[in-house]
Each structure stands twice: as structure tokens, then as C-alpha cells.
């Protein structure tokens, strides 16, 4: 049986904590329960509502989100709650009694062009990963069976996963018109088979590199954390719509330089320099004044 590990992740709402798991705990659905009566299909949520400070329970792919009443502070109870969740999950108890007889939703995948002519975005109608993953070659993809299968195709150069899509960077040897259908069907068949896109080991490792984890890093200064917040709220949604991702790398206080990492379709995109200078750099300068002088991109 798979052993569960819980990682406590703060959110922007101080009343809500995420308890991330290293394995998926639901199939395809997200759940929100406001009280014990609403939680009839979730034995785990019902058990949590016996804690007098639990206001709302959220259950999704690889996390349990809990909203508290003001009668307690999370610092006083989060460790005991995390341990309770670990014990429950490792006992093999049901999280949500999902209707096995419910008609399965067909997996659909459609191809979407990106600003990078070498990258195509394959969007699915279901969640495939909880956060971003990037693989530059088949060796890096050892913890992702889907990425390994894609790298078996001679024209696949790089693979990038986000919550509900796969971005593929191809070699120039092939044209999209000739390979898009094959890629779309391979991705759809893999997901429809219910296979794990990334391994639990990879999920656990990635949890330490998320923006939430960065914001909890005591080694980061306040300026760096402010930059991360701006990138998450204003920049990341835009680049994600184009099949890419942006990550904060570092802030150099002496030169006031912000270093970021571009992933997916943004990495090596001909228009990325324009976007970086006229979009991201301008935004950070406007919002942070003379604290930012330049933004430098490193391809992921």
C-alpha cells in the first residue's frame, strides 16, 4: 500500500491551510463541504468536522484544504491535524465515496497553437497534475511515464505539464500538421487509461519548489516575496494561457535585477524577450518603483 506523506502549505487566506499529499486522493473531482451534513459522501470530511474549529473542508486531487474558525490559530493545531490526516490515509480509509456507477466522462484533448512556433499546447478536459513539471530529455523524465513515452517519438524535444495541459517542444525535422494527431491521441489514450502522469516521488519533490514553499522560505527577503506574489497574481495566468510558465529564481539587491526562469512554450520563444522587457519588466517597475531595475530570463 502506498504510504502517504502530508506537506502543510499556507495560502493567501490566513484562515485556510492546504494539506498536500504525495498521492492523488480523488479521481477527477473537486469537493467542498460546509458542514457535516453536506459531507455525507466523505467519511474523511465528516471526521474533520468533529474538530470544533473546522469551518469548511475542500478535497481535491492531491490536497485537503481546511478553513478554520477564529477560535484557534493554525500554528497551534496544524501539526496535530496533519498527523490525523496521515493516520487516516495510511489506514486505507475512504476519502470520498465516489459513485463507481456514475457515467465516466470521456477524456478529450485538443491542440492549441502558442506564440512559440516550436511548441504546441495539448489541452485536456480534466486535471492531470497538481503543479508544473518540465522535462528537457528522457533522463529527466524518469518519474513520468507519459513524458517518457512522448520522448520515444523522435521529433519530441521537450515536455512541459501544467494542471490541465501538455506543452510539447518539437525538433524542426517534423511539421505540426504531420504529428499533431499522433501526439493528441497518445496523450488522450494515456490519460483515459487512468495512469499516473507523474510519480508520487516526483510530486513530493516538486512540492518543495512551489511559490507557496518559496514564500515560506525564511532565507528570502521581503522584496523577493513581493516579486513572487506579483508574478503569481499578474504574470503566471497570462503565460499559462500560452502554454508556458514563469518561476522566480533570485533578486540581486546590489543591481536590483530580478532573475526568472521561463518554462514550456516561453522557453526559447522568439517573442519572449519582447514580453519580458515590455510586459513583465515594465509591470514590476511600475508596481515596485526603484526596487527593480531589470528582469533577466533564464530558459528553464
C-alpha positions as protocol buffer text, in pm:
chain_id: "A"
residue {
  index: 1
  type: UNK
  ca { x: 0 y: 0 z: 0 }
}
residue {
  index: 2
  type: UNK
  ca { x: 122 y: 349 z: -82 }
}
residue {
  index: 3
  type: UNK
  ca { x: 246 y: 545 z: 220 }
}
residue {
  index: 4
  type: UNK
  ca { x: 103 y: 893 z: 249 }
}
residue {
  index: 5
  type: UNK
  ca { x: 304 y: 1197 z: 350 }
}
residue {
  index: 6
  type: UNK
  ca { x: 145 y: 1534 z: 427 }
}
residue {
  index: 7
  type: UNK
  ca { x: 302 y: 1872 z: 347 }
}
residue {
  index: 8
  type: UNK
  ca { x: 142 y: 2176 z: 510 }
}
residue {
  index: 9
  type: UNK
  ca { x: 121 y: 2469 z: 267 }
}
residue {
  index: 10
  type: UNK
  ca { x: -6 y: 2817 z: 367 }
}
residue {
  index: 11
  type: UNK
  ca { x: -241 y: 3008 z: 139 }
}
residue {
  index: 12
  type: UNK
  ca { x: -305 y: 3378 z: 89 }
}
residue {
  index: 13
  type: UNK
  ca { x: -607 y: 3340 z: 318 }
}
residue {
  index: 14
  type: UNK
  ca { x: -472 y: 3304 z: 677 }
}
residue {
  index: 15
  type: UNK
  ca { x: -781 y: 3106 z: 774 }
}
residue {
  index: 16
  type: UNK
  ca { x: -714 y: 2835 z: 513 }
}
residue {
  index: 17
  type: UNK
  ca { x: -433 y: 2579 z: 507 }
}
residue {
  index: 18
  type: UNK
  ca { x: -360 y: 2322 z: 237 }
}
residue {
  index: 19
  type: UNK
  ca { x: -251 y: 1976 z: 345 }
}
residue {
  index: 20
  type: UNK
  ca { x: -87 y: 1839 z: 30 }
}
residue {
  index: 21
  type: UNK
  ca { x: -49 y: 1464 z: -19 }
}
residue {
  index: 22
  type: UNK
  ca { x: 215 y: 1279 z: -216 }
}
residue {
  index: 23
  type: UNK
  ca { x: -51 y: 1067 z: -387 }
}
residue {
  index: 24
  type: UNK
  ca { x: -379 y: 1158 z: -553 }
}
residue {
  index: 25
  type: UNK
  ca { x: -674 y: 1109 z: -319 }
}
residue {
  index: 26
  type: UNK
  ca { x: -966 y: 1168 z: -560 }
}
residue {
  index: 27
  type: UNK
  ca { x: -1017 y: 1063 z: -917 }
}
residue {
  index: 28
  type: UNK
  ca { x: -1130 y: 1363 z: -1117 }
}
residue {
  index: 29
  type: UNK
  ca { x: -1349 y: 1576 z: -895 }
}
residue {
  index: 30
  type: UNK
  ca { x: -1318 y: 1865 z: -652 }
}
residue {
  index: 31
  type: UNK
  ca { x: -1533 y: 1878 z: -338 }
}
residue {
  index: 32
  type: UNK
  ca { x: -1635 y: 2149 z: -92 }
}
residue {
  index: 33
  type: UNK
  ca { x: -1822 y: 2075 z: 229 }
}
residue {
  index: 34
  type: UNK
  ca { x: -1959 y: 2348 z: 458 }
}
residue {
  index: 35
  type: UNK
  ca { x: -2086 y: 2119 z: 733 }
}
residue {
  index: 36
  type: UNK
  ca { x: -2110 y: 1756 z: 840 }
}
residue {
  index: 37
  type: UNK
  ca { x: -2446 y: 1703 z: 664 }
}
residue {
  index: 38
  type: UNK
  ca { x: -2302 y: 1813 z: 329 }
}
residue {
  index: 39
  type: UNK
  ca { x: -2014 y: 1570 z: 385 }
}
residue {
  index: 40
  type: UNK
  ca { x: -2222 y: 1253 z: 371 }
}
residue {
  index: 41
  type: UNK
  ca { x: -2018 y: 1116 z: 81 }
}
residue {
  index: 42
  type: UNK
  ca { x: -1685 y: 1187 z: 252 }
}
residue {
  index: 43
  type: UNK
  ca { x: -1601 y: 992 z: 570 }
}
residue {
  index: 44
  type: UNK
  ca { x: -1279 y: 1194 z: 597 }
}
residue {
  index: 45
  type: UNK
  ca { x: -1460 y: 1529 z: 584 }
}
residue {
  index: 46
  type: UNK
  ca { x: -1713 y: 1408 z: 840 }
}
residue {
  index: 47
  type: UNK
  ca { x: -1432 y: 1311 z: 1076 }
}
residue {
  index: 48
  type: UNK
  ca { x: -1268 y: 1652 z: 1031 }
}
residue {
  index: 49
  type: UNK
  ca { x: -1592 y: 1831 z: 1121 }
}
residue {
  index: 50
  type: UNK
  ca { x: -1572 y: 1674 z: 1467 }
}
residue {
  index: 51
  type: UNK
  ca { x: -1288 y: 1920 z: 1525 }
}
residue {
  index: 52
  type: UNK
  ca { x: -1471 y: 2226 z: 1663 }
}
residue {
  index: 53
  type: UNK
  ca { x: -1257 y: 2476 z: 1472 }
}
residue {
  index: 54
  type: UNK
  ca { x: -1317 y: 2337 z: 1120 }
}
residue {
  index: 55
  type: UNK
  ca { x: -1543 y: 2564 z: 914 }
}
residue {
  index: 56
  type: UNK
  ca { x: -1501 y: 2428 z: 558 }
}
residue {
  index: 57
  type: UNK
  ca { x: -1336 y: 2123 z: 404 }
}
residue {
  index: 58
  type: UNK
  ca { x: -1204 y: 2123 z: 47 }
}
residue {
  index: 59
  type: UNK
  ca { x: -1088 y: 1798 z: -112 }
}
residue {
  index: 60
  type: UNK
  ca { x: -916 y: 1784 z: -449 }
}
residue {
  index: 61
  type: UNK
  ca { x: -665 y: 1580 z: -649 }
}
residue {
  index: 62
  type: UNK
  ca { x: -370 y: 1582 z: -412 }
}
residue {
  index: 63
  type: UNK
  ca { x: -468 y: 1804 z: -123 }
}
residue {
  index: 64
  type: UNK
  ca { x: -714 y: 1870 z: 156 }
}
residue {
  index: 65
  type: UNK
  ca { x: -789 y: 2235 z: 222 }
}
residue {
  index: 66
  type: UNK
  ca { x: -923 y: 2336 z: 561 }
}
residue {
  index: 67
  type: UNK
  ca { x: -1077 y: 2666 z: 665 }
}
residue {
  index: 68
  type: UNK
  ca { x: -1082 y: 2734 z: 1041 }
}
residue {
  index: 69
  type: UNK
  ca { x: -1296 y: 2940 z: 1273 }
}
residue {
  index: 70
  type: UNK
  ca { x: -1119 y: 3217 z: 1463 }
}
residue {
  index: 71
  type: UNK
  ca { x: -1128 y: 3028 z: 1794 }
}
residue {
  index: 72
  type: UNK
  ca { x: -782 y: 2883 z: 1719 }
}
residue {
  index: 73
  type: UNK
  ca { x: -466 y: 2971 z: 1527 }
}
residue {
  index: 74
  type: UNK
  ca { x: -327 y: 2725 z: 1274 }
}
residue {
  index: 75
  type: UNK
  ca { x: 15 y: 2732 z: 1440 }
}
residue {
  index: 76
  type: UNK
  ca { x: -142 y: 2572 z: 1746 }
}
residue {
  index: 77
  type: UNK
  ca { x: -321 y: 2285 z: 1570 }
}
residue {
  index: 78
  type: UNK
  ca { x: -175 y: 2229 z: 1221 }
}
residue {
  index: 79
  type: UNK
  ca { x: 71 y: 1957 z: 1328 }
}
residue {
  index: 80
  type: UNK
  ca { x: -194 y: 1752 z: 1506 }
}
residue {
  index: 81
  type: UNK
  ca { x: -432 y: 1790 z: 1210 }
}
residue {
  index: 82
  type: UNK
  ca { x: -158 y: 1680 z: 968 }
}
residue {
  index: 83
  type: UNK
  ca { x: -87 y: 1375 z: 1183 }
}
residue {
  index: 84
  type: UNK
  ca { x: -457 y: 1291 z: 1195 }
}
residue {
  index: 85
  type: UNK
  ca { x: -473 y: 1305 z: 816 }
}
residue {
  index: 86
  type: UNK
  ca { x: -163 y: 1089 z: 776 }
}
residue {
  index: 87
  type: UNK
  ca { x: -303 y: 826 z: 1013 }
}
residue {
  index: 88
  type: UNK
  ca { x: -639 y: 827 z: 834 }
}
residue {
  index: 89
  type: UNK
  ca { x: -496 y: 796 z: 483 }
}
residue {
  index: 90
  type: UNK
  ca { x: -239 y: 532 z: 576 }
}
residue {
  index: 91
  type: UNK
  ca { x: -515 y: 327 z: 739 }
}
residue {
  index: 92
  type: UNK
  ca { x: -668 y: 296 z: 392 }
}
residue {
  index: 93
  type: UNK
  ca { x: -993 y: 462 z: 492 }
}
residue {
  index: 94
  type: UNK
  ca { x: -1208 y: 614 z: 211 }
}
residue {
  index: 95
  type: UNK
  ca { x: -1164 y: 984 z: 135 }
}
residue {
  index: 96
  type: UNK
  ca { x: -1473 y: 1032 z: -80 }
}
residue {
  index: 97
  type: UNK
  ca { x: -1723 y: 764 z: -177 }
}
residue {
  index: 98
  type: UNK
  ca { x: -1728 y: 850 z: -545 }
}
residue {
  index: 99
  type: UNK
  ca { x: -2008 y: 686 z: -740 }
}
residue {
  index: 100
  type: UNK
  ca { x: -1848 y: 396 z: -925 }
}
residue {
  index: 101
  type: UNK
  ca { x: -2161 y: 360 z: -1136 }
}
residue {
  index: 102
  type: UNK
  ca { x: -2155 y: 723 z: -1243 }
}
residue {
  index: 103
  type: UNK
  ca { x: -2110 y: 758 z: -1616 }
}
residue {
  index: 104
  type: UNK
  ca { x: -1746 y: 824 z: -1688 }
}
residue {
  index: 105
  type: UNK
  ca { x: -1661 y: 1150 z: -1857 }
}
residue {
  index: 106
  type: UNK
  ca { x: -1478 y: 1092 z: -2183 }
}
residue {
  index: 107
  type: UNK
  ca { x: -1128 y: 1234 z: -2196 }
}
residue {
  index: 108
  type: UNK
  ca { x: -1091 y: 1496 z: -2465 }
}
residue {
  index: 109
  type: UNK
  ca { x: -769 y: 1658 z: -2583 }
}
residue {
  index: 110
  type: UNK
  ca { x: -743 y: 1943 z: -2830 }
}
residue {
  index: 111
  type: UNK
  ca { x: -435 y: 2110 z: -2979 }
}
residue {
  index: 112
  type: UNK
  ca { x: -379 y: 2482 z: -2937 }
}
residue {
  index: 113
  type: UNK
  ca { x: -107 y: 2689 z: -3103 }
}
residue {
  index: 114
  type: UNK
  ca { x: 124 y: 2904 z: -2889 }
}
residue {
  index: 115
  type: UNK
  ca { x: 333 y: 3215 z: -2965 }
}
residue {
  index: 116
  type: UNK
  ca { x: 631 y: 2980 z: -2993 }
}
residue {
  index: 117
  type: UNK
  ca { x: 615 y: 2808 z: -3336 }
}
residue {
  index: 118
  type: UNK
  ca { x: 812 y: 2513 z: -3199 }
}
residue {
  index: 119
  type: UNK
  ca { x: 561 y: 2445 z: -2920 }
}
residue {
  index: 120
  type: UNK
  ca { x: 206 y: 2309 z: -2933 }
}
residue {
  index: 121
  type: UNK
  ca { x: -26 y: 2302 z: -2632 }
}
residue {
  index: 122
  type: UNK
  ca { x: -247 y: 1993 z: -2583 }
}
residue {
  index: 123
  type: UNK
  ca { x: -534 y: 2083 z: -2351 }
}
residue {
  index: 124
  type: UNK
  ca { x: -737 y: 1819 z: -2165 }
}
residue {
  index: 125
  type: UNK
  ca { x: -1081 y: 1837 z: -2006 }
}
residue {
  index: 126
  type: UNK
  ca { x: -951 y: 1706 z: -1673 }
}
residue {
  index: 127
  type: UNK
  ca { x: -679 y: 1774 z: -1420 }
}
residue {
  index: 128
  type: UNK
  ca { x: -363 y: 1576 z: -1493 }
}
residue {
  index: 129
  type: UNK
  ca { x: -107 y: 1719 z: -1247 }
}
residue {
  index: 130
  type: UNK
  ca { x: -131 y: 1941 z: -937 }
}
residue {
  index: 131
  type: UNK
  ca { x: 152 y: 2173 z: -1042 }
}
residue {
  index: 132
  type: UNK
  ca { x: 401 y: 2233 z: -1323 }
}
residue {
  index: 133
  type: UNK
  ca { x: 667 y: 1987 z: -1439 }
}
residue {
  index: 134
  type: UNK
  ca { x: 927 y: 2036 z: -1712 }
}
residue {
  index: 135
  type: UNK
  ca { x: 1142 y: 1767 z: -1874 }
}
residue {
  index: 136
  type: UNK
  ca { x: 1426 y: 1856 z: -2110 }
}
residue {
  index: 137
  type: UNK
  ca { x: 1510 y: 1498 z: -2207 }
}
residue {
  index: 138
  type: UNK
  ca { x: 1417 y: 1137 z: -2138 }
}
residue {
  index: 139
  type: UNK
  ca { x: 1664 y: 1108 z: -1849 }
}
residue {
  index: 140
  type: UNK
  ca { x: 1487 y: 1389 z: -1663 }
}
residue {
  index: 141
  type: UNK
  ca { x: 1155 y: 1212 z: -1731 }
}
residue {
  index: 142
  type: UNK
  ca { x: 1232 y: 900 z: -1527 }
}
residue {
  index: 143
  type: UNK
  ca { x: 949 y: 981 z: -1286 }
}
residue {
  index: 144
  type: UNK
  ca { x: 689 y: 1043 z: -1558 }
}
residue {
  index: 145
  type: UNK
  ca { x: 567 y: 755 z: -1771 }
}
residue {
  index: 146
  type: UNK
  ca { x: 377 y: 986 z: -2008 }
}
residue {
  index: 147
  type: UNK
  ca { x: 680 y: 1207 z: -2065 }
}
residue {
  index: 148
  type: UNK
  ca { x: 896 y: 900 z: -2129 }
}
residue {
  index: 149
  type: UNK
  ca { x: 650 y: 774 z: -2389 }
}
residue {
  index: 150
  type: UNK
  ca { x: 646 y: 1111 z: -2561 }
}
residue {
  index: 151
  type: UNK
  ca { x: 1026 y: 1123 z: -2572 }
}
residue {
  index: 152
  type: UNK
  ca { x: 1020 y: 790 z: -2755 }
}
residue {
  index: 153
  type: UNK
  ca { x: 893 y: 987 z: -3055 }
}
residue {
  index: 154
  type: UNK
  ca { x: 1199 y: 1119 z: -3245 }
}
residue {
  index: 155
  type: UNK
  ca { x: 1053 y: 1466 z: -3301 }
}
residue {
  index: 156
  type: UNK
  ca { x: 979 y: 1544 z: -2933 }
}
residue {
  index: 157
  type: UNK
  ca { x: 1242 y: 1779 z: -2787 }
}
residue {
  index: 158
  type: UNK
  ca { x: 1093 y: 1888 z: -2452 }
}
residue {
  index: 159
  type: UNK
  ca { x: 779 y: 1816 z: -2249 }
}
residue {
  index: 160
  type: UNK
  ca { x: 601 y: 2050 z: -2006 }
}
residue {
  index: 161
  type: UNK
  ca { x: 300 y: 1964 z: -1787 }
}
residue {
  index: 162
  type: UNK
  ca { x: 61 y: 2207 z: -1622 }
}
residue {
  index: 163
  type: UNK
  ca { x: -267 y: 2142 z: -1440 }
}
residue {
  index: 164
  type: UNK
  ca { x: -473 y: 2051 z: -1748 }
}
residue {
  index: 165
  type: UNK
  ca { x: -240 y: 2058 z: -2046 }
}
residue {
  index: 166
  type: UNK
  ca { x: 80 y: 1928 z: -2202 }
}
residue {
  index: 167
  type: UNK
  ca { x: 312 y: 2158 z: -2397 }
}
residue {
  index: 168
  type: UNK
  ca { x: 543 y: 1984 z: -2643 }
}
residue {
  index: 169
  type: UNK
  ca { x: 850 y: 2142 z: -2796 }
}
residue {
  index: 170
  type: UNK
  ca { x: 944 y: 1969 z: -3123 }
}
residue {
  index: 171
  type: UNK
  ca { x: 1253 y: 1944 z: -3337 }
}
residue {
  index: 172
  type: UNK
  ca { x: 1239 y: 2114 z: -3677 }
}
residue {
  index: 173
  type: UNK
  ca { x: 1258 y: 1775 z: -3851 }
}
residue {
  index: 174
  type: UNK
  ca { x: 877 y: 1746 z: -3828 }
}
residue {
  index: 175
  type: UNK
  ca { x: 585 y: 1975 z: -3910 }
}
residue {
  index: 176
  type: UNK
  ca { x: 290 y: 2013 z: -3675 }
}
residue {
  index: 177
  type: UNK
  ca { x: 43 y: 1917 z: -3947 }
}
residue {
  index: 178
  type: UNK
  ca { x: 210 y: 1576 z: -3967 }
}
residue {
  index: 179
  type: UNK
  ca { x: 241 y: 1493 z: -3597 }
}
residue {
  index: 180
  type: UNK
  ca { x: -36 y: 1674 z: -3406 }
}
residue {
  index: 181
  type: UNK
  ca { x: -293 y: 1395 z: -3440 }
}
residue {
  index: 182
  type: UNK
  ca { x: -48 y: 1129 z: -3324 }
}
residue {
  index: 183
  type: UNK
  ca { x: 51 y: 1334 z: -3019 }
}
residue {
  index: 184
  type: UNK
  ca { x: -308 y: 1418 z: -2931 }
}
residue {
  index: 185
  type: UNK
  ca { x: -416 y: 1054 z: -2944 }
}
residue {
  index: 186
  type: UNK
  ca { x: -117 y: 934 z: -2741 }
}
residue {
  index: 187
  type: UNK
  ca { x: -186 y: 1185 z: -2465 }
}
residue {
  index: 188
  type: UNK
  ca { x: -561 y: 1114 z: -2467 }
}
residue {
  index: 189
  type: UNK
  ca { x: -516 y: 735 z: -2453 }
}
residue {
  index: 190
  type: UNK
  ca { x: -269 y: 760 z: -2166 }
}
residue {
  index: 191
  type: UNK
  ca { x: -497 y: 981 z: -1956 }
}
residue {
  index: 192
  type: UNK
  ca { x: -810 y: 781 z: -2040 }
}
residue {
  index: 193
  type: UNK
  ca { x: -636 y: 467 z: -1911 }
}
residue {
  index: 194
  type: UNK
  ca { x: -620 y: 631 z: -1568 }
}
residue {
  index: 195
  type: UNK
  ca { x: -242 y: 611 z: -1549 }
}
residue {
  index: 196
  type: UNK
  ca { x: -34 y: 833 z: -1322 }
}
residue {
  index: 197
  type: UNK
  ca { x: 114 y: 1120 z: -1526 }
}
residue {
  index: 198
  type: UNK
  ca { x: 391 y: 1186 z: -1272 }
}
residue {
  index: 199
  type: UNK
  ca { x: 503 y: 960 z: -991 }
}
residue {
  index: 200
  type: UNK
  ca { x: 444 y: 1022 z: -622 }
}
residue {
  index: 201
  type: UNK
  ca { x: 819 y: 1069 z: -581 }
}
residue {
  index: 202
  type: UNK
  ca { x: 817 y: 1349 z: -835 }
}
residue {
  index: 203
  type: UNK
  ca { x: 511 y: 1510 z: -672 }
}
residue {
  index: 204
  type: UNK
  ca { x: 679 y: 1513 z: -334 }
}
residue {
  index: 205
  type: UNK
  ca { x: 996 y: 1670 z: -473 }
}
residue {
  index: 206
  type: UNK
  ca { x: 802 y: 1934 z: -667 }
}
residue {
  index: 207
  type: UNK
  ca { x: 610 y: 2042 z: -357 }
}
residue {
  index: 208
  type: UNK
  ca { x: 933 y: 2192 z: -221 }
}
residue {
  index: 209
  type: UNK
  ca { x: 976 y: 2414 z: -527 }
}
residue {
  index: 210
  type: UNK
  ca { x: 635 y: 2576 z: -544 }
}
residue {
  index: 211
  type: UNK
  ca { x: 579 y: 2951 z: -499 }
}
residue {
  index: 212
  type: UNK
  ca { x: 399 y: 2870 z: -173 }
}
residue {
  index: 213
  type: UNK
  ca { x: 712 y: 2695 z: -45 }
}
residue {
  index: 214
  type: UNK
  ca { x: 927 y: 2986 z: -160 }
}
residue {
  index: 215
  type: UNK
  ca { x: 712 y: 3232 z: 33 }
}
residue {
  index: 216
  type: UNK
  ca { x: 769 y: 3025 z: 347 }
}
residue {
  index: 217
  type: UNK
  ca { x: 1146 y: 3024 z: 293 }
}
residue {
  index: 218
  type: UNK
  ca { x: 1298 y: 3231 z: 573 }
}
residue {
  index: 219
  type: UNK
  ca { x: 1607 y: 3290 z: 359 }
}
residue {
  index: 220
  type: UNK
  ca { x: 1408 y: 3501 z: 114 }
}
residue {
  index: 221
  type: UNK
  ca { x: 1390 y: 3874 z: 175 }
}
residue {
  index: 222
  type: UNK
  ca { x: 1063 y: 4070 z: 167 }
}
residue {
  index: 223
  type: UNK
  ca { x: 1135 y: 4219 z: -177 }
}
residue {
  index: 224
  type: UNK
  ca { x: 1176 y: 3871 z: -326 }
}
residue {
  index: 225
  type: UNK
  ca { x: 849 y: 3758 z: -170 }
}
residue {
  index: 226
  type: UNK
  ca { x: 672 y: 4065 z: -309 }
}
residue {
  index: 227
  type: UNK
  ca { x: 806 y: 3983 z: -656 }
}
residue {
  index: 228
  type: UNK
  ca { x: 682 y: 3623 z: -625 }
}
residue {
  index: 229
  type: UNK
  ca { x: 334 y: 3749 z: -531 }
}
residue {
  index: 230
  type: UNK
  ca { x: 322 y: 3979 z: -835 }
}
residue {
  index: 231
  type: UNK
  ca { x: 441 y: 3706 z: -1072 }
}
residue {
  index: 232
  type: UNK
  ca { x: 183 y: 3462 z: -934 }
}
residue {
  index: 233
  type: UNK
  ca { x: -112 y: 3701 z: -948 }
}
residue {
  index: 234
  type: UNK
  ca { x: -49 y: 3903 z: -1262 }
}
residue {
  index: 235
  type: UNK
  ca { x: 203 y: 3725 z: -1483 }
}
residue {
  index: 236
  type: UNK
  ca { x: 162 y: 3349 z: -1446 }
}
residue {
  index: 237
  type: UNK
  ca { x: -202 y: 3330 z: -1567 }
}
residue {
  index: 238
  type: UNK
  ca { x: -107 y: 3509 z: -1890 }
}
residue {
  index: 239
  type: UNK
  ca { x: 193 y: 3290 z: -1971 }
}
residue {
  index: 240
  type: UNK
  ca { x: 0 y: 2975 z: -1874 }
}
residue {
  index: 241
  type: UNK
  ca { x: -263 y: 3059 z: -2136 }
}
residue {
  index: 242
  type: UNK
  ca { x: 19 y: 3049 z: -2391 }
}
residue {
  index: 243
  type: UNK
  ca { x: 141 y: 2708 z: -2271 }
}
residue {
  index: 244
  type: UNK
  ca { x: 428 y: 2830 z: -2055 }
}
residue {
  index: 245
  type: UNK
  ca { x: 530 y: 2915 z: -1703 }
}
residue {
  index: 246
  type: UNK
  ca { x: 747 y: 3165 z: -1516 }
}
residue {
  index: 247
  type: UNK
  ca { x: 933 y: 3100 z: -1193 }
}
residue {
  index: 248
  type: UNK
  ca { x: 1116 y: 3337 z: -963 }
}
residue {
  index: 249
  type: UNK
  ca { x: 1485 y: 3250 z: -940 }
}
residue {
  index: 250
  type: UNK
  ca { x: 1652 y: 3529 z: -743 }
}
residue {
  index: 251
  type: UNK
  ca { x: 1674 y: 3900 z: -669 }
}
residue {
  index: 252
  type: UNK
  ca { x: 2009 y: 4079 z: -677 }
}
residue {
  index: 253
  type: UNK
  ca { x: 1983 y: 4367 z: -434 }
}
residue {
  index: 254
  type: UNK
  ca { x: 2301 y: 4546 z: -550 }
}
residue {
  index: 255
  type: UNK
  ca { x: 2196 y: 4567 z: -916 }
}
residue {
  index: 256
  type: UNK
  ca { x: 1818 y: 4546 z: -849 }
}
residue {
  index: 257
  type: UNK
  ca { x: 1799 y: 4264 z: -1104 }
}
residue {
  index: 258
  type: UNK
  ca { x: 1520 y: 4006 z: -1099 }
}
residue {
  index: 259
  type: UNK
  ca { x: 1614 y: 3665 z: -1239 }
}
residue {
  index: 260
  type: UNK
  ca { x: 1331 y: 3443 z: -1359 }
}
residue {
  index: 261
  type: UNK
  ca { x: 1307 y: 3104 z: -1527 }
}
residue {
  index: 262
  type: UNK
  ca { x: 1092 y: 3058 z: -1836 }
}
residue {
  index: 263
  type: UNK
  ca { x: 941 y: 2714 z: -1899 }
}
residue {
  index: 264
  type: UNK
  ca { x: 725 y: 2541 z: -2157 }
}
residue {
  index: 265
  type: UNK
  ca { x: 630 y: 2749 z: -2460 }
}
residue {
  index: 266
  type: UNK
  ca { x: 801 y: 3055 z: -2310 }
}
residue {
  index: 267
  type: UNK
  ca { x: 1141 y: 2889 z: -2312 }
}
residue {
  index: 268
  type: UNK
  ca { x: 1322 y: 2985 z: -2630 }
}
residue {
  index: 269
  type: UNK
  ca { x: 1016 y: 3161 z: -2774 }
}
residue {
  index: 270
  type: UNK
  ca { x: 1110 y: 3430 z: -3030 }
}
residue {
  index: 271
  type: UNK
  ca { x: 866 y: 3674 z: -2868 }
}
residue {
  index: 272
  type: UNK
  ca { x: 971 y: 3602 z: -2509 }
}
residue {
  index: 273
  type: UNK
  ca { x: 1228 y: 3883 z: -2500 }
}
residue {
  index: 274
  type: UNK
  ca { x: 965 y: 4137 z: -2603 }
}
residue {
  index: 275
  type: UNK
  ca { x: 720 y: 4001 z: -2346 }
}
residue {
  index: 276
  type: UNK
  ca { x: 986 y: 4004 z: -2078 }
}
residue {
  index: 277
  type: UNK
  ca { x: 1102 y: 4362 z: -2135 }
}
residue {
  index: 278
  type: UNK
  ca { x: 779 y: 4531 z: -2237 }
}
residue {
  index: 279
  type: UNK
  ca { x: 548 y: 4329 z: -2016 }
}
residue {
  index: 280
  type: UNK
  ca { x: 699 y: 4174 z: -1705 }
}
residue {
  index: 281
  type: UNK
  ca { x: 981 y: 4422 z: -1652 }
}
residue {
  index: 282
  type: UNK
  ca { x: 753 y: 4722 z: -1703 }
}
residue {
  index: 283
  type: UNK
  ca { x: 495 y: 4580 z: -1463 }
}
residue {
  index: 284
  type: UNK
  ca { x: 748 y: 4516 z: -1188 }
}
residue {
  index: 285
  type: UNK
  ca { x: 896 y: 4863 z: -1229 }
}
residue {
  index: 286
  type: UNK
  ca { x: 552 y: 5023 z: -1211 }
}
residue {
  index: 287
  type: UNK
  ca { x: 448 y: 4823 z: -906 }
}
residue {
  index: 288
  type: UNK
  ca { x: 776 y: 4826 z: -716 }
}
residue {
  index: 289
  type: UNK
  ca { x: 929 y: 5157 z: -821 }
}
residue {
  index: 290
  type: UNK
  ca { x: 1307 y: 5188 z: -799 }
}
residue {
  index: 291
  type: UNK
  ca { x: 1341 y: 4847 z: -631 }
}
residue {
  index: 292
  type: UNK
  ca { x: 1358 y: 4683 z: -977 }
}
residue {
  index: 293
  type: UNK
  ca { x: 1600 y: 4788 z: -1248 }
}
residue {
  index: 294
  type: UNK
  ca { x: 1597 y: 4490 z: -1486 }
}
residue {
  index: 295
  type: UNK
  ca { x: 1442 y: 4147 z: -1537 }
}
residue {
  index: 296
  type: UNK
  ca { x: 1662 y: 3874 z: -1680 }
}
residue {
  index: 297
  type: UNK
  ca { x: 1520 y: 3544 z: -1808 }
}
residue {
  index: 298
  type: UNK
  ca { x: 1686 y: 3208 z: -1788 }
}
residue {
  index: 299
  type: UNK
  ca { x: 1538 y: 2939 z: -2007 }
}
residue {
  index: 300
  type: UNK
  ca { x: 1415 y: 2651 z: -1794 }
}
